[in-house]
Coordinates of C-alpha atoms in Angstrom, one line a residue:
X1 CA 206.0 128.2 3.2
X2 CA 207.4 131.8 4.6
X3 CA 203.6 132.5 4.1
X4 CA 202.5 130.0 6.5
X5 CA 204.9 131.0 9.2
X6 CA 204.3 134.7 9.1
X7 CA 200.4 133.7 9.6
X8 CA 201.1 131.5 12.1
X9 CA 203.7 133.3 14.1
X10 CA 201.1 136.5 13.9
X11 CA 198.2 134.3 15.3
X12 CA 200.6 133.3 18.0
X13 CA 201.9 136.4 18.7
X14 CA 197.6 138.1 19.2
X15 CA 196.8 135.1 21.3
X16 CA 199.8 135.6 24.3
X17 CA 198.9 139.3 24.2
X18 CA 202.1 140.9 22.3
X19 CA 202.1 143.9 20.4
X20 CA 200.3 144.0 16.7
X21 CA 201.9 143.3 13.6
X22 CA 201.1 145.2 10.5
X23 CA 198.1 143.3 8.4
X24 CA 199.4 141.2 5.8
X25 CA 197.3 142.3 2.8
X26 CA 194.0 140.6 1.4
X27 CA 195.5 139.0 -1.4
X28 CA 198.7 137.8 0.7
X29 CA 196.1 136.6 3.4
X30 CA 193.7 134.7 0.8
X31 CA 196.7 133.1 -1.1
X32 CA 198.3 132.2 3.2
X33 CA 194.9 130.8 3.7
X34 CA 194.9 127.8 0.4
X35 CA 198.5 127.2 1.5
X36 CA 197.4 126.4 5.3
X37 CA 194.2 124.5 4.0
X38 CA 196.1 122.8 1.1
X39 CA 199.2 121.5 3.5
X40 CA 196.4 120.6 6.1
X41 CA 194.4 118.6 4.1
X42 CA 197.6 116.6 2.4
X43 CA 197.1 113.2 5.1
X44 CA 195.1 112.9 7.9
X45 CA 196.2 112.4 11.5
X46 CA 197.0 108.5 12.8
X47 CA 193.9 106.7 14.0
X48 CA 193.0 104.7 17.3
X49 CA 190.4 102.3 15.8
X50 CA 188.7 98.6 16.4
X51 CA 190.1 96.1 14.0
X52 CA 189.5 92.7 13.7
X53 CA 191.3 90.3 11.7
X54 CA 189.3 87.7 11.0
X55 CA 185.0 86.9 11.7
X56 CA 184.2 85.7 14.9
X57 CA 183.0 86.4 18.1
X58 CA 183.9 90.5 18.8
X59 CA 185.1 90.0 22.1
X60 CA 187.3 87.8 20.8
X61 CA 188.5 88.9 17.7
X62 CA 188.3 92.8 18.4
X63 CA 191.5 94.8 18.9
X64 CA 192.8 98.0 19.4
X65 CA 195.2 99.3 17.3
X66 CA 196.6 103.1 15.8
X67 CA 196.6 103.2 12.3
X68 CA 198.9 105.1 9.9
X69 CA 197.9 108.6 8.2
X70 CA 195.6 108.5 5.2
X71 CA 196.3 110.4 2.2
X72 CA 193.9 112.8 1.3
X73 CA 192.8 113.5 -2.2
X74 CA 191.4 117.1 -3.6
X75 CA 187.5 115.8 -2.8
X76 CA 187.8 114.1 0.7
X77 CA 187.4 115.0 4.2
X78 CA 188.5 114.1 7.0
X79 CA 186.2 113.2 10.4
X80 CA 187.2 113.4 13.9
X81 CA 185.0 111.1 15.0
X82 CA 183.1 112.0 18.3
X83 CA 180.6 109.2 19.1
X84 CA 179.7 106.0 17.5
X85 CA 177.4 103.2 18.6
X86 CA 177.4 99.4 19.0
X87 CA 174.7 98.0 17.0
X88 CA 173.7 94.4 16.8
X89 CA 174.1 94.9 12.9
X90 CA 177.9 95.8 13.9
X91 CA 178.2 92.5 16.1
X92 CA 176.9 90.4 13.4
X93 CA 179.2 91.6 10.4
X94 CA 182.1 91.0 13.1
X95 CA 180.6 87.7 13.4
X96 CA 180.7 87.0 9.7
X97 CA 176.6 86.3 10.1
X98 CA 175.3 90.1 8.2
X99 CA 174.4 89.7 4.5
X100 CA 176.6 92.6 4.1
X101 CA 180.2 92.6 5.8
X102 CA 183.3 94.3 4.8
X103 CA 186.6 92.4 3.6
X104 CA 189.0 91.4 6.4
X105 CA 190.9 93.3 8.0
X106 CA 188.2 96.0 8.4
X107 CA 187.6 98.5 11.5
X108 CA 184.3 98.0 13.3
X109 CA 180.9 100.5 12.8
X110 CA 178.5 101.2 10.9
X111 CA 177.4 104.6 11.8
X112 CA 178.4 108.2 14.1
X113 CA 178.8 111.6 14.6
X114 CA 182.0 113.9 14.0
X115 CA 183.3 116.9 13.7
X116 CA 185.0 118.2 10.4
X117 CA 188.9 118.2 11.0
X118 CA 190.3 119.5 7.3
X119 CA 189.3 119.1 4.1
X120 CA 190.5 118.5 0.2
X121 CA 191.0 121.7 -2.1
X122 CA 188.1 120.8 -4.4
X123 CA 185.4 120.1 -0.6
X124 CA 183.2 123.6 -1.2
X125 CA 179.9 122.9 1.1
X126 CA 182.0 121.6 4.6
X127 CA 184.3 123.3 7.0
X128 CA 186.6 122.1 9.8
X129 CA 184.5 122.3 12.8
X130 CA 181.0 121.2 11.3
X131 CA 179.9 118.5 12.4
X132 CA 178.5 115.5 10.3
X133 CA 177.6 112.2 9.7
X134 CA 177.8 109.0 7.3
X135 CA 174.8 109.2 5.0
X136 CA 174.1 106.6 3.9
X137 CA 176.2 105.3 6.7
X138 CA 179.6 103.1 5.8
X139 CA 181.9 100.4 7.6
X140 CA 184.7 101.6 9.8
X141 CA 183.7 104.1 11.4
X142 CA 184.5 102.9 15.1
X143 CA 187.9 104.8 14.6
X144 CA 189.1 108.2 15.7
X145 CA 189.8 109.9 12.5
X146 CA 188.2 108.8 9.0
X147 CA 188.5 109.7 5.2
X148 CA 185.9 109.7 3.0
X149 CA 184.5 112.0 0.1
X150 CA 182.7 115.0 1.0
X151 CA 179.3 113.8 -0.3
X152 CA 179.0 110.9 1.9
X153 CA 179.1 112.9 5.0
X154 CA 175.5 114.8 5.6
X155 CA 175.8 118.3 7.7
X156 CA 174.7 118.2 10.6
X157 CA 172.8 121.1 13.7
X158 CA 175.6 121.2 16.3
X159 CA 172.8 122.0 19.0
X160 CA 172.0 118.2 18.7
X161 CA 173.2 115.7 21.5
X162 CA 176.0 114.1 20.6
X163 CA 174.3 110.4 21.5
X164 CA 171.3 111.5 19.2
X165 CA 173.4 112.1 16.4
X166 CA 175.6 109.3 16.7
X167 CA 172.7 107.3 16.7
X168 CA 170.0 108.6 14.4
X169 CA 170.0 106.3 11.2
X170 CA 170.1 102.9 11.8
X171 CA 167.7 102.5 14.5
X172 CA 165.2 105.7 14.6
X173 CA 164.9 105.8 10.6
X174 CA 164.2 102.2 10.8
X175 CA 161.1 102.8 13.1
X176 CA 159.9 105.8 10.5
X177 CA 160.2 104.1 7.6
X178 CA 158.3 100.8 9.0
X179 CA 155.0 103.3 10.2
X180 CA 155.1 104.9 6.4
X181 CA 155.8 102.3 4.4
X182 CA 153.1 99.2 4.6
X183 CA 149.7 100.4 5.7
X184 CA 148.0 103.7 5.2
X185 CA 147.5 104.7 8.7
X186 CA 145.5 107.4 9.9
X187 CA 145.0 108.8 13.5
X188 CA 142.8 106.5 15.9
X189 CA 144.3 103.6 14.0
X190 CA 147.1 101.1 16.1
X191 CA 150.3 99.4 15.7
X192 CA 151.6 96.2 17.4
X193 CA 155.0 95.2 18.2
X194 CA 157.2 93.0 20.1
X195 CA 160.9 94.1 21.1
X196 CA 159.2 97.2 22.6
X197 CA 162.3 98.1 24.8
X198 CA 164.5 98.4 21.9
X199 CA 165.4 101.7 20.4
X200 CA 163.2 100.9 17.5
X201 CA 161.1 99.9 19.8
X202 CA 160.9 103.0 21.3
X203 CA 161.0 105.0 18.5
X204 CA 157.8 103.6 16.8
X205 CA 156.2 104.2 20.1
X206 CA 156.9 108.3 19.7
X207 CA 156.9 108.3 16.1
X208 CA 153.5 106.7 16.2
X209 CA 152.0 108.8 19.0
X210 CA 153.3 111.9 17.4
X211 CA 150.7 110.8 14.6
X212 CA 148.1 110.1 16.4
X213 CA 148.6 106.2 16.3
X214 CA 148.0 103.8 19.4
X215 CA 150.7 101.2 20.0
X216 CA 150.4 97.9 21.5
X217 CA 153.7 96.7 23.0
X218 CA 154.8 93.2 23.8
X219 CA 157.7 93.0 26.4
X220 CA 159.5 89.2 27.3
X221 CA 158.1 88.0 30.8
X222 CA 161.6 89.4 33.6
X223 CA 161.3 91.3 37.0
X224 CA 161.0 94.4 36.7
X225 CA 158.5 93.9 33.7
X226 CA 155.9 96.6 35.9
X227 CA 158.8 99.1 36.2
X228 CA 159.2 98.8 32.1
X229 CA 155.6 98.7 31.0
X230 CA 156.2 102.1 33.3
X231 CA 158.7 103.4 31.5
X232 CA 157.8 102.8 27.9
X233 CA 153.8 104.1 28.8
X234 CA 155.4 107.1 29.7
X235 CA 157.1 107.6 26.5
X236 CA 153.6 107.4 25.2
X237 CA 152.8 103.0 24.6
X238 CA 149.2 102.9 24.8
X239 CA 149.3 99.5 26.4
X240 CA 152.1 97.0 27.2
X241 CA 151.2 93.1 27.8
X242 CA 154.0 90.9 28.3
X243 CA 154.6 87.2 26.3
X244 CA 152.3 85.7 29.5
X245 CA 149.8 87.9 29.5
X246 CA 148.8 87.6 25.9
X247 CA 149.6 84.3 25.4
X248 CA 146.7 83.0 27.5
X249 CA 144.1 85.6 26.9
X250 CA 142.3 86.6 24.1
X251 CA 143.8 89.7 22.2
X252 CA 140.6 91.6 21.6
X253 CA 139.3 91.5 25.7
X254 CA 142.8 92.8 26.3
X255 CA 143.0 95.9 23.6
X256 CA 139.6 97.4 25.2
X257 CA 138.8 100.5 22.9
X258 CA 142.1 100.2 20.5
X259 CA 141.2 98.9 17.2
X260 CA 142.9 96.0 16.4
X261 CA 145.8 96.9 14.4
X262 CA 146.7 96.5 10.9
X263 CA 150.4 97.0 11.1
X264 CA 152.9 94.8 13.2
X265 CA 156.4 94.7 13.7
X266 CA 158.3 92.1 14.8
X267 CA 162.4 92.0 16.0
X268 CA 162.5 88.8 17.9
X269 CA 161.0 85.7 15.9
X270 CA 159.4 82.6 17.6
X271 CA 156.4 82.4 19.7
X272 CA 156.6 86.4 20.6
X273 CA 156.3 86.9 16.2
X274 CA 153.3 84.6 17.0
X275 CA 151.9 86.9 19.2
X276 CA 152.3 89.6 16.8
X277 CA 150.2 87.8 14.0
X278 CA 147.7 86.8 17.1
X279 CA 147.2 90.4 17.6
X280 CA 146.9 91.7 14.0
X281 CA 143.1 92.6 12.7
X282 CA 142.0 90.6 9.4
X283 CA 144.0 91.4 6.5
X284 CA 146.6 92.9 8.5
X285 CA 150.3 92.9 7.7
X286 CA 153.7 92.0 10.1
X287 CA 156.9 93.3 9.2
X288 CA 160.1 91.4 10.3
X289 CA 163.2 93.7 10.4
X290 CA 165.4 91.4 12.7
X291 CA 165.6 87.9 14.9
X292 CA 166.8 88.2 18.4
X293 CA 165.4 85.1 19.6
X294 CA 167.6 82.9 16.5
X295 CA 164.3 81.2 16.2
X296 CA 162.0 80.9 13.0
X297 CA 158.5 82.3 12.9
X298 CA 155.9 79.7 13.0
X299 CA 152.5 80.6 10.8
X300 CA 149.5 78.9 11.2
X301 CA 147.7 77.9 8.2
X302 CA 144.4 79.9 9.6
X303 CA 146.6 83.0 9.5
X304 CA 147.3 82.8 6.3
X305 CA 144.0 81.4 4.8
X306 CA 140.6 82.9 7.2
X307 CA 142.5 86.0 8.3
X308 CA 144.9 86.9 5.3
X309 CA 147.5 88.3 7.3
X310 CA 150.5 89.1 5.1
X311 CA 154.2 88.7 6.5
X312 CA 157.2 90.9 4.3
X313 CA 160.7 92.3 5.8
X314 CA 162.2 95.2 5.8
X315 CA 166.1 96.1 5.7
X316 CA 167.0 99.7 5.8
X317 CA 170.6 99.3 4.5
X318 CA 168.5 97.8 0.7
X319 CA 166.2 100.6 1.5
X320 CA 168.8 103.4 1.7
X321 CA 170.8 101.7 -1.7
X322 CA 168.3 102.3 -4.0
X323 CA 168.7 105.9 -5.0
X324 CA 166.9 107.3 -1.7
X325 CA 169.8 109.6 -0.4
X326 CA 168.1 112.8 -0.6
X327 CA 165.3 111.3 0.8
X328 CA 167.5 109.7 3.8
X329 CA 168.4 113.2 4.9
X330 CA 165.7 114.7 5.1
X331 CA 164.4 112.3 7.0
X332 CA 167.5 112.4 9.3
X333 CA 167.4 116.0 10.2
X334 CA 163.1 115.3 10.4
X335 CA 164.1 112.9 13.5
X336 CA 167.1 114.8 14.9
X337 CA 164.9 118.3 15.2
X338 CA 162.6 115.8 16.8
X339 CA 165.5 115.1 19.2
X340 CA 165.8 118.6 19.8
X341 CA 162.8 119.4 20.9
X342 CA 162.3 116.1 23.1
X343 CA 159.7 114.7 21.1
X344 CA 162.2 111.6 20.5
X345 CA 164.3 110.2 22.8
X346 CA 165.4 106.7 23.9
X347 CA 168.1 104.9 26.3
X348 CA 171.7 105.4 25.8
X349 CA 175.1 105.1 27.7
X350 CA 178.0 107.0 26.9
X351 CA 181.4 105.1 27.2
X352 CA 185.0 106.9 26.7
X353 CA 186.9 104.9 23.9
X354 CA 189.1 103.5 26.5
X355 CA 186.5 101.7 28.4
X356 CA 185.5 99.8 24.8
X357 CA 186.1 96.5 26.1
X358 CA 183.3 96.9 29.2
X359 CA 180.9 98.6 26.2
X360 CA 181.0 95.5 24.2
X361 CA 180.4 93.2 26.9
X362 CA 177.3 95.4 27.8
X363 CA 176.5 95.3 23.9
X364 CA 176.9 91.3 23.8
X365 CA 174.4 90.9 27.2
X366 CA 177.1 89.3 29.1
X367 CA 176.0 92.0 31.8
X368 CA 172.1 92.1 31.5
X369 CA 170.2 94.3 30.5
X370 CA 171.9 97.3 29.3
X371 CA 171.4 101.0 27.6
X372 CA 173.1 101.0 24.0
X373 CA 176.2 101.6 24.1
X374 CA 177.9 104.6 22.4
X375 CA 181.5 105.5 22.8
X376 CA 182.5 108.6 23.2
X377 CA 185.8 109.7 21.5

């Protein structure tokens, strides 16, 4: 270890101004350099993450705790994580309701963004300082360092927004894949939806538009509803009707020179799904990728048998199993350059870890109507 202390003491020494040492030769310097990166990489640092013990409801169940240093083998890396999100998909596994939920205890998360803090002898395409994220994305990631093989972590452009990039998969990826996979559409054609105001609510609105596709957006009757219709028209909605407004009018005297649409997409359930299949053109499809509303989706036997309408799901987390990883990342870095360039974009709040408690109870509603919540590191 002599090696490492020369190195070291000569870095210090540059840095507070002193006088220069003699160069250690190449050869020294190379072999200095796998010592450093070999000792580095031997555990990573403790951990502040969310841990629960058991399901149950996350404000309940959540706590924070530091856990101990992780060895490291020759292929992993470890992640100082910067940002992560609170998804409704992370609430649920907490609640023991997801399909898919790790084994108790487990640490919160689903997704983020961080930066590379060392790395295993055998890691060739990463370096401390890039920065990266889960892909696919993995539980446990709502912790402050995390170990995981080097090809699970996707490289990432540091000019991206932290937010963006802490967010990008679950919820923007959704909304691409849903407006490619189900119906052929071509500019001038239209999308409905309801859950407008959600991130992939928003997304589909952008992604769409980019496309040349008109979206129809259905927002639940609140106050306020003029100042959102506002808002989401000027991320580029081509008209937004609230539960009211379509439920007593007829669909086609609203949509005035939009074609009726052939694709829909539905994130709430109940009567607002209803108004999603009420909206759709004959033969059209509606694709269900969640169920805010905990209420079933009611079909009426004329849907099904005068105007064929078709109803499927989709569920990125199957979608991203089946041998698509390439594919997933690609499409990442497709929607983060659209971040970039403010072609994408949607409603977040950053919270500092600290404040975690306040950013779940924004994340569970018990405040209103709230930005998602990332928390910043």
């Amino acid at each position: 270890m002599a090696t490492v202390r020369l190195l070291t003491m000569s870095a210090a020494f540059h840095r507070h101004g002193g006088a220069s040492l003699p160069p250690l030769p190449s050869r020294l310097l190379r072999l200095s350099n796998r010592v450093i990166r070999a000792f580095s990489s031997a555990t990573s640092p403790p951990s502040k993450a969310v841990v629960y013990d058991e399901q149950g409801d996350p404000d309940a169940v959540c706590k924070i705790r530091e856990l101990p240093p992780v060895p490291m083998k020759d292929e992993d890396v470890c992640v100082r994580m910067l940002a992560v999100p609170i998804n409704p998909s992370d609430i649920n596994r907490i609640q023991g309701v997801y399909p898919v939920r790790p084994a108790v205890p487990a640490v919160g998360g689903y997704e983020g963004v961080g930066e590379v803090h060392s790395i295993g002898s055998a890691v060739k395409e990463l370096r401390p300082g890039d920065w990266v994220i889960p892909s696919p994305p993995f539980s446990g990631t709502w912790q402050t360092f995390v170990v995981n093989k080097q090809n699970v972590w996707h490289k990432i452009d540091k000019r991206t927004r932290m937010e963006y990039a802490a967010t990008i998969t679950v919820n923007p990826l959704t909304a691409l894949r849903m407006l490619e996979d189900f119906v052929d559409l071509k500019p001038g054609d239209s999308v409905v939806q309801n859950g407008a105001t959600s991130i992939v609510g928003q997304c589909v609105i952008q992604l769409a538009q980019l496309r040349g596709i008109r979206s129809i957006n259905i927002i639940r009757d609140r106050p306020g509803s003029d100042e959102v219709k506002e808002k989401l028209k000027k991320l580029g909605a081509s008209e937004v009707f609230t539960e009211d407004q379509l439920a007593v009018r007829n669909v086609k005297d609203l949509l005035a020179d939009i074609p009726e649409p052939a694709l829909g997409f539905n994130c709430v359930g109940g009567n607002s799904a209803s108004l999603v299949l009420k909206s759709l053109k004959q033969g059209g499809i509606m694709v269900t990728y969640g169920g805010m509303s905990k209420k079933p989706i009611t079909v009426s036997t004329g849907s099904l048998i005068f105007k064929d309408l078709s109803l499927t799901g989709f569920w990125l987390q199957k979608w991203m199993g089946s041998d698509k990883s390439k594919e997933c990342r690609e499409m990442i870095d497709y929607l983060l350059s659209l971040t970039r360039s403010g072609e994408l974009k949607y409603d977040l709040e950053l919270t500092p870890f600290d404040q975690f408690p306040t950013a779940l109870d924004k994340a569970l509603g018990k405040l209103g109507s709230q930005p998602k919540q990332v928390i910043k590191f």
